[in-house]
XYZ file of C-alpha atoms in Angstrom:
454
model
C -40.106 97.528 -15.822
C -37.019 96.901 -17.928
C -34.728 97.865 -15.006
C -36.661 95.560 -12.710
C -36.176 92.663 -15.120
C -32.473 93.421 -15.416
C -32.142 93.653 -11.614
C -33.938 90.335 -11.160
C -31.737 88.710 -13.791
C -28.638 90.042 -12.064
C -29.781 88.648 -8.724
C -30.460 85.296 -10.338
C -27.018 85.280 -11.941
C -25.324 86.192 -8.658
C -27.215 83.468 -6.826
C -26.283 80.905 -9.493
C -22.634 81.909 -9.299
C -22.757 81.702 -5.495
C -24.292 78.230 -5.582
C -21.776 77.141 -8.205
C -18.892 78.425 -6.066
C -20.228 76.604 -3.013
C -20.613 73.397 -4.991
C -17.120 73.618 -6.480
C -15.387 74.417 -3.197
C -13.479 71.405 -1.944
C -14.287 70.117 1.560
C -11.791 70.353 4.388
C -10.382 67.227 6.040
C -9.603 66.900 9.753
C -7.957 63.582 10.626
C -7.414 62.747 14.323
C -5.089 59.790 15.042
C -4.765 58.253 18.503
C -1.677 56.235 19.467
C -1.935 52.551 20.492
C -5.663 52.649 21.233
C -7.551 49.528 22.339
C -10.826 50.132 20.573
C -12.657 47.706 22.868
C -12.293 50.275 25.672
C -14.362 52.907 23.851
C -18.019 53.038 24.819
C -19.138 53.133 21.192
C -17.294 49.842 20.607
C -18.739 48.175 23.704
C -16.232 49.332 26.312
C -17.324 49.364 29.969
C -14.210 50.429 31.881
C -13.864 54.101 31.005
C -16.227 56.854 29.924
C -15.491 58.302 26.478
C -18.394 60.726 25.928
C -16.828 62.836 23.161
C -15.811 59.899 20.996
C -19.118 58.141 21.679
C -21.127 61.203 20.691
C -19.065 61.547 17.532
C -19.771 57.890 16.707
C -23.505 58.515 17.004
C -23.207 61.448 14.609
C -20.858 59.736 12.129
C -20.248 56.348 10.531
C -18.608 53.744 12.771
C -16.501 51.154 10.980
C -16.478 47.780 12.722
C -13.877 46.143 10.483
C -11.002 48.559 9.989
C -7.642 46.796 10.137
C -4.039 47.852 10.468
C -1.800 45.690 8.290
C 1.176 46.142 10.648
C 0.526 46.763 14.332
C 3.306 49.265 14.927
C 3.267 53.048 14.775
C 5.579 53.864 11.870
C 4.238 51.197 9.470
C 0.613 52.032 10.273
C 1.145 55.731 9.605
C 3.046 54.996 6.398
C 0.105 52.885 5.205
C -2.337 55.685 6.026
C -0.271 58.436 4.405
C 0.811 56.583 1.225
C -2.003 54.166 0.378
C 0.657 51.470 -0.179
C 1.253 48.178 1.616
C 4.274 48.008 3.960
C 6.736 46.184 1.677
C 5.981 48.497 -1.238
C 6.190 51.747 0.740
C 9.319 50.489 2.496
C 8.121 50.618 6.105
C 7.718 46.934 6.886
C 9.567 47.362 10.216
C 9.040 49.865 12.988
C 11.155 53.030 12.634
C 11.824 52.198 8.975
C 12.263 54.724 6.166
C 9.697 55.197 3.438
C 11.180 54.777 -0.028
C 12.236 58.264 -1.225
C 10.358 57.980 -4.519
C 7.016 57.357 -2.779
C 4.403 60.139 -2.695
C 2.294 60.815 0.383
C -0.944 62.517 1.342
C 0.987 65.811 1.343
C 1.803 65.590 -2.371
C -1.618 64.383 -3.448
C -3.575 66.984 -1.495
C -1.266 69.849 -2.416
C -1.815 68.913 -6.061
C -5.550 69.304 -5.437
C -4.996 72.795 -4.000
C -4.995 71.995 -0.274
C -2.932 73.286 2.605
C -1.663 70.141 4.368
C -0.612 70.366 8.016
C 0.174 68.121 10.944
C 0.432 68.636 14.683
C 1.734 66.126 17.220
C 3.428 62.792 16.665
C 5.232 62.259 13.372
C 7.048 58.881 13.429
C 7.878 59.051 9.751
C 10.895 59.705 7.588
C 12.243 61.082 5.324
C 10.752 64.566 5.445
C 10.914 64.790 1.655
C 8.107 62.224 1.510
C 6.142 63.665 4.420
C 6.614 67.404 3.947
C 3.697 68.454 6.159
C 3.453 72.015 7.369
C 4.186 71.428 11.055
C 1.658 73.090 13.362
C 2.259 73.861 17.028
C -0.178 72.426 19.529
C 0.321 68.733 20.333
C 3.317 66.913 21.801
C 5.358 65.229 19.009
C 7.308 62.785 21.195
C 5.287 59.749 22.286
C 7.672 58.906 25.149
C 8.150 62.459 26.442
C 4.850 62.641 28.176
C 2.842 65.658 29.245
C -0.853 66.394 29.200
C -0.329 69.844 27.711
C -1.722 70.863 24.342
C -2.811 74.151 22.785
C -5.105 75.143 19.952
C -3.914 78.522 18.693
C -1.784 76.912 15.991
C -4.532 74.524 14.926
C -7.196 77.214 14.893
C -4.963 79.600 12.960
C -4.208 76.934 10.361
C -7.911 76.193 9.863
C -8.877 79.874 9.532
C -5.886 81.112 7.559
C -7.494 81.206 4.112
C -11.209 80.777 3.486
C -10.570 80.296 -0.228
C -8.148 77.382 0.163
C -9.283 74.084 1.723
C -7.187 72.449 4.412
C -6.194 68.909 5.319
C -5.057 68.778 8.940
C -3.781 65.664 10.735
C -3.883 65.841 14.547
C -1.680 63.117 16.031
C -2.095 62.516 19.744
C 0.517 60.544 21.705
C -2.224 59.095 23.915
C -2.518 56.351 25.066
C 1.044 55.301 24.103
C 3.239 53.980 26.934
C 4.559 55.136 29.361
C 1.130 55.756 30.845
C 1.734 58.931 32.834
C -1.177 61.176 31.813
C -4.539 61.351 33.582
C -5.722 60.052 36.936
C -5.603 56.251 37.425
C -7.207 56.697 40.847
C -10.580 57.326 39.189
C -10.765 53.607 38.409
C -11.383 50.750 40.819
C -8.990 47.968 39.767
C -11.118 45.141 41.089
C -14.109 46.270 39.005
C -12.322 46.421 35.657
C -13.337 44.038 32.878
C -10.157 42.460 31.511
C -9.697 41.042 28.011
C -10.117 37.253 28.264
C -6.480 36.532 27.329
C -5.058 38.610 30.228
C -3.532 37.062 33.331
C -5.744 38.434 36.077
C -3.631 39.766 38.920
C -3.224 43.004 40.862
C -0.279 44.236 38.789
C -2.140 43.808 35.499
C -5.190 45.619 36.823
C -3.003 48.460 38.086
C -1.378 48.776 34.652
C -4.780 48.829 32.971
C -5.897 51.647 35.293
C -2.955 53.741 34.103
C -3.805 52.948 30.490
C -7.483 53.820 30.938
C -6.537 57.168 32.478
C -4.847 58.021 29.200
C -7.870 56.855 27.210
C -10.005 59.265 29.242
C -7.495 62.069 28.568
C -7.535 61.170 24.858
C -11.314 61.497 24.792
C -11.033 65.013 26.239
C -8.387 65.925 23.661
C -10.637 64.840 20.838
C -13.570 66.752 22.315
C -11.414 69.889 22.468
C -10.351 69.442 18.831
C -14.002 69.197 17.758
C -14.824 72.312 19.780
C -11.961 74.190 18.113
C -13.264 73.212 14.679
C -16.743 74.386 15.640
C -15.391 77.758 16.812
C -13.727 78.333 13.428
C -17.130 78.101 11.755
C -15.877 75.399 9.390
C -17.577 72.400 10.958
C -20.219 72.138 8.213
C -17.634 72.045 5.440
C -15.188 69.597 7.033
C -14.942 65.820 6.881
C -13.755 64.593 10.293
C -12.099 61.233 11.009
C -11.293 59.642 14.351
C -8.778 56.819 14.099
C -7.295 54.499 16.727
C -4.100 53.506 14.868
C -3.363 49.976 16.193
C -3.937 48.177 19.488
C -2.295 48.766 22.876
C 1.033 47.761 24.388
C -0.459 44.768 26.146
C 0.147 41.106 25.246
C -1.829 40.204 22.142
C -2.157 43.819 21.013
C 0.612 45.900 19.492
C 3.418 43.918 17.762
C 1.145 40.953 16.970
C -1.235 39.839 14.227
C -4.227 39.175 16.463
C -7.271 41.422 16.262
C -6.541 43.027 19.649
C -3.728 44.684 17.739
C -5.024 44.845 14.161
C -8.640 45.869 14.668
C -8.890 49.635 14.918
C -11.402 52.256 15.917
C -12.371 54.252 12.850
C -15.218 56.764 12.635
C -16.065 59.305 9.902
C -18.461 62.215 10.013
C -19.112 63.866 6.666
C -20.716 67.276 6.151
C -22.943 65.667 3.511
C -24.341 63.332 6.176
C -23.333 60.112 4.410
C -24.709 57.274 6.570
C -24.193 59.443 9.635
C -25.473 57.639 12.705
C -24.921 54.221 11.111
C -22.337 51.443 11.352
C -20.753 49.373 8.614
C -19.354 45.844 8.563
C -17.358 46.414 5.375
C -13.802 45.033 5.570
C -11.359 47.903 5.086
C -7.730 48.526 6.008
C -5.615 51.610 6.442
C -4.176 51.503 2.932
C -7.706 52.329 1.746
C -7.929 55.642 3.605
C -5.859 57.886 1.302
C -7.541 56.783 -1.943
C -10.902 57.300 -0.249
C -9.973 60.848 0.772
C -8.673 61.644 -2.718
C -11.882 60.257 -4.185
C -13.972 62.273 -1.732
C -12.103 65.492 -2.566
C -12.738 64.989 -6.271
C -9.215 63.935 -7.213
C -8.032 61.088 -9.407
C -6.692 58.045 -7.585
C -3.208 57.194 -8.899
C -2.827 53.796 -10.572
C 0.146 52.899 -8.381
C -1.884 53.265 -5.185
C -2.716 49.859 -3.701
C -5.537 50.838 -1.364
C -9.072 50.999 -2.689
C -11.565 53.812 -2.160
C -14.428 52.882 0.153
C -16.340 56.062 -0.672
C -19.230 53.967 -2.097
C -19.537 52.340 1.351
C -19.494 55.741 3.043
C -22.228 56.967 0.694
C -24.352 53.903 1.360
C -24.097 52.651 -2.228
C -22.275 49.442 -1.225
C -22.364 47.358 1.929
C -19.071 45.544 1.364
C -15.594 46.553 0.295
C -12.616 44.182 0.505
C -12.698 40.443 -0.046
C -9.324 40.113 1.721
C -7.370 42.176 4.224
C -3.683 41.401 4.715
C -1.229 41.616 7.606
C 2.572 41.860 7.868
C 4.630 41.647 11.048
C 8.420 41.789 11.335
C 9.614 41.798 14.936
C 13.029 43.421 14.460
C 13.935 46.009 15.839
C 11.336 45.610 18.616
C 12.527 42.129 19.518
C 14.135 38.989 18.148
C 13.160 37.913 14.615
C 9.615 36.545 14.495
C 7.968 37.162 11.108
C 4.192 36.734 10.853
C 1.787 37.096 7.932
C -2.003 37.116 8.061
C -5.064 37.276 5.864
C -8.736 37.636 6.664
C -12.163 38.010 5.129
C -15.449 38.806 6.831
C -15.591 35.403 8.565
C -12.147 33.905 9.106
C -8.636 34.998 10.030
C -5.558 32.988 9.050
C -2.204 33.670 10.738
C 1.016 32.083 9.491
C 3.942 32.198 11.935
C 6.968 31.788 9.667
C 9.363 30.701 12.445
C 7.170 28.651 14.826
C 10.223 26.861 16.184
C 11.365 30.131 17.827
C 10.032 31.724 21.004
C 8.446 35.132 20.636
C 10.215 37.983 22.435
C 9.296 41.694 22.444
C 11.758 43.946 24.266
C 9.350 46.556 25.660
C 6.956 44.115 27.312
C 9.240 41.219 28.131
C 12.601 42.751 29.073
C 13.728 40.775 32.168
C 15.702 43.779 33.405
C 12.661 46.038 33.396
C 10.001 45.906 36.086
C 6.526 45.425 34.718
C 3.454 43.270 34.800
C 4.824 40.694 32.313
C 7.138 39.320 35.000
C 4.081 38.775 37.178
C 2.455 36.785 34.366
C 5.510 34.526 34.204
C 5.518 34.282 37.991
C 1.856 33.279 38.144
C 2.266 30.803 35.280
C 4.461 28.654 37.517
C 1.540 27.837 39.801
C -1.604 28.734 37.860
C -2.740 26.776 34.794
C -4.819 29.642 33.404
C -1.883 32.036 33.640
C 0.364 29.431 32.017
C -2.102 29.085 29.148
C -1.965 32.794 28.305
C 1.810 33.069 28.727
C 2.335 30.040 26.476
C -0.086 31.464 23.895
C 2.006 34.622 23.663
C 5.480 33.042 23.652
C 5.025 29.739 21.811
C 2.905 29.817 18.672
C 2.005 27.191 16.073
C 2.778 27.595 12.401
C -0.900 27.980 11.459
C -3.679 29.712 13.351
C -7.244 29.890 12.042
C -10.041 31.727 13.839
C -13.742 32.112 13.235
C -13.807 35.830 13.979
C -17.601 36.015 14.062
C -18.038 33.312 16.706
C -14.680 33.877 18.404
C -13.868 37.618 18.235
C -11.036 37.354 20.791
C -9.399 34.563 18.755
C -9.123 32.145 21.649
C -9.813 28.872 19.786
C -7.404 27.862 17.037
C -9.276 25.799 14.433
C -6.208 24.819 12.413
C -6.275 21.177 13.576
C -9.921 20.728 12.540
C -9.879 18.724 9.297
C -13.132 20.374 8.227
C -11.256 23.661 8.078
C -8.536 22.387 5.713
C -10.194 23.686 2.498
C -10.548 27.133 4.075
C -6.940 27.102 5.276
C -5.630 25.972 1.873
C -7.585 28.639 0.048
C -6.498 31.426 2.390
C -2.852 30.299 2.386
C -2.820 30.321 -1.413
C -4.260 33.827 -1.503
C -1.834 35.049 1.176
C 1.268 33.587 -0.505
C 0.189 34.956 -3.899
C -0.128 38.404 -2.320
C 3.291 38.079 -0.691
C 4.823 37.156 -4.056
C 3.132 40.117 -5.723
C 4.491 42.387 -2.994
C 8.020 41.045 -3.229
C 7.654 39.909 0.381
C 10.364 37.325 1.042
C 8.998 36.451 4.477
C 11.705 35.393 6.930
C 14.361 37.250 4.954
C 12.727 40.581 5.819
C 12.862 40.072 9.585
C 16.563 40.157 10.309
C 18.963 42.275 12.336
C 20.331 45.050 10.131
C 22.637 46.866 12.523
C 20.453 49.997 12.457
């Protein structure tokens, strides 16, 4: 009888230790980042042009964020915001291709301090390596303009399975659907049946370009589905937090390199092994600087005081419905075009854009280069004889100092309310908040958007 009691006690102790070990084990993190993704094309965000079954299924299983914003709609600044939890001026990457300040710490440092292996496969678009010292994993193409459809999973799978006792944080960075749009089959789409964004000039060349873009969105969806399948095969699916992120908007007018929502508003979906709000959506206002502190919070770490983003883990857990009162935006056009600094601020109802050099004409070298064939030239051509085309060309090139949009009633930001006297109190309040934030950031506005000879 005594031996039986001792045996039972031993089993109980072993079970308790096992449960304790399971509870103390940190969760894995798998973070998938697309490149220049128009979230409005995804089925889960209302898209009708292309089928995205893997992303849509993931959205049904996870938490879909409807108000995730990129503060700067360019690749390097967006990724710096994600990886550092700092706003662009403070982390140093307030222009595309800029260097992060060498004293800044990134997701690599913070997660290694918590005992994680931290790896990345695919596109980097960051420097210096001392700040972003990821373990580089083979599998995805790192160069967003050297385009192939090839990718492999041996490196990713091996990284996930390498050590069952040590958690991993793996960032998978696709180069899709970044231009040039050479991946996938555009012929699967019928140009005349596509639904264009309302600010597009509707002509054959634009529809052809969108077909090429959508082909890459379809290829992206397959990539993401294959990544999820690889995770499932490792047996670690139930202990891994998975994020799908769209970075910023596409290389179409009004998207990338602007401060409109076609560029700033991002796809962002999280599926947690704990099942936090899985299958739900949230309208909480969040921006990419909030991602790293949220992940640190989720992993049980302490959020550093110097980090500017704010953890939205309470939103993910369903304990809060809101998050930010204000989300901020910074755009400096150099080196992607001539100087054209823009700042923006938004809450859950209104978006204020301040164009700091409204006397200038906007020019972006990738879209608008007169020596490069593309659909923009056809917009300019059509604007000479078509009033609707002229309206959208003028909107892109010539902008007023102040733009105010009711983003609930006018999600495509087509009606500028700045001249409405009833809106003056809202404009004044938002301008004051924006300029106070700029001062706190050390953001000198026009002085930051200058040619530097880089």
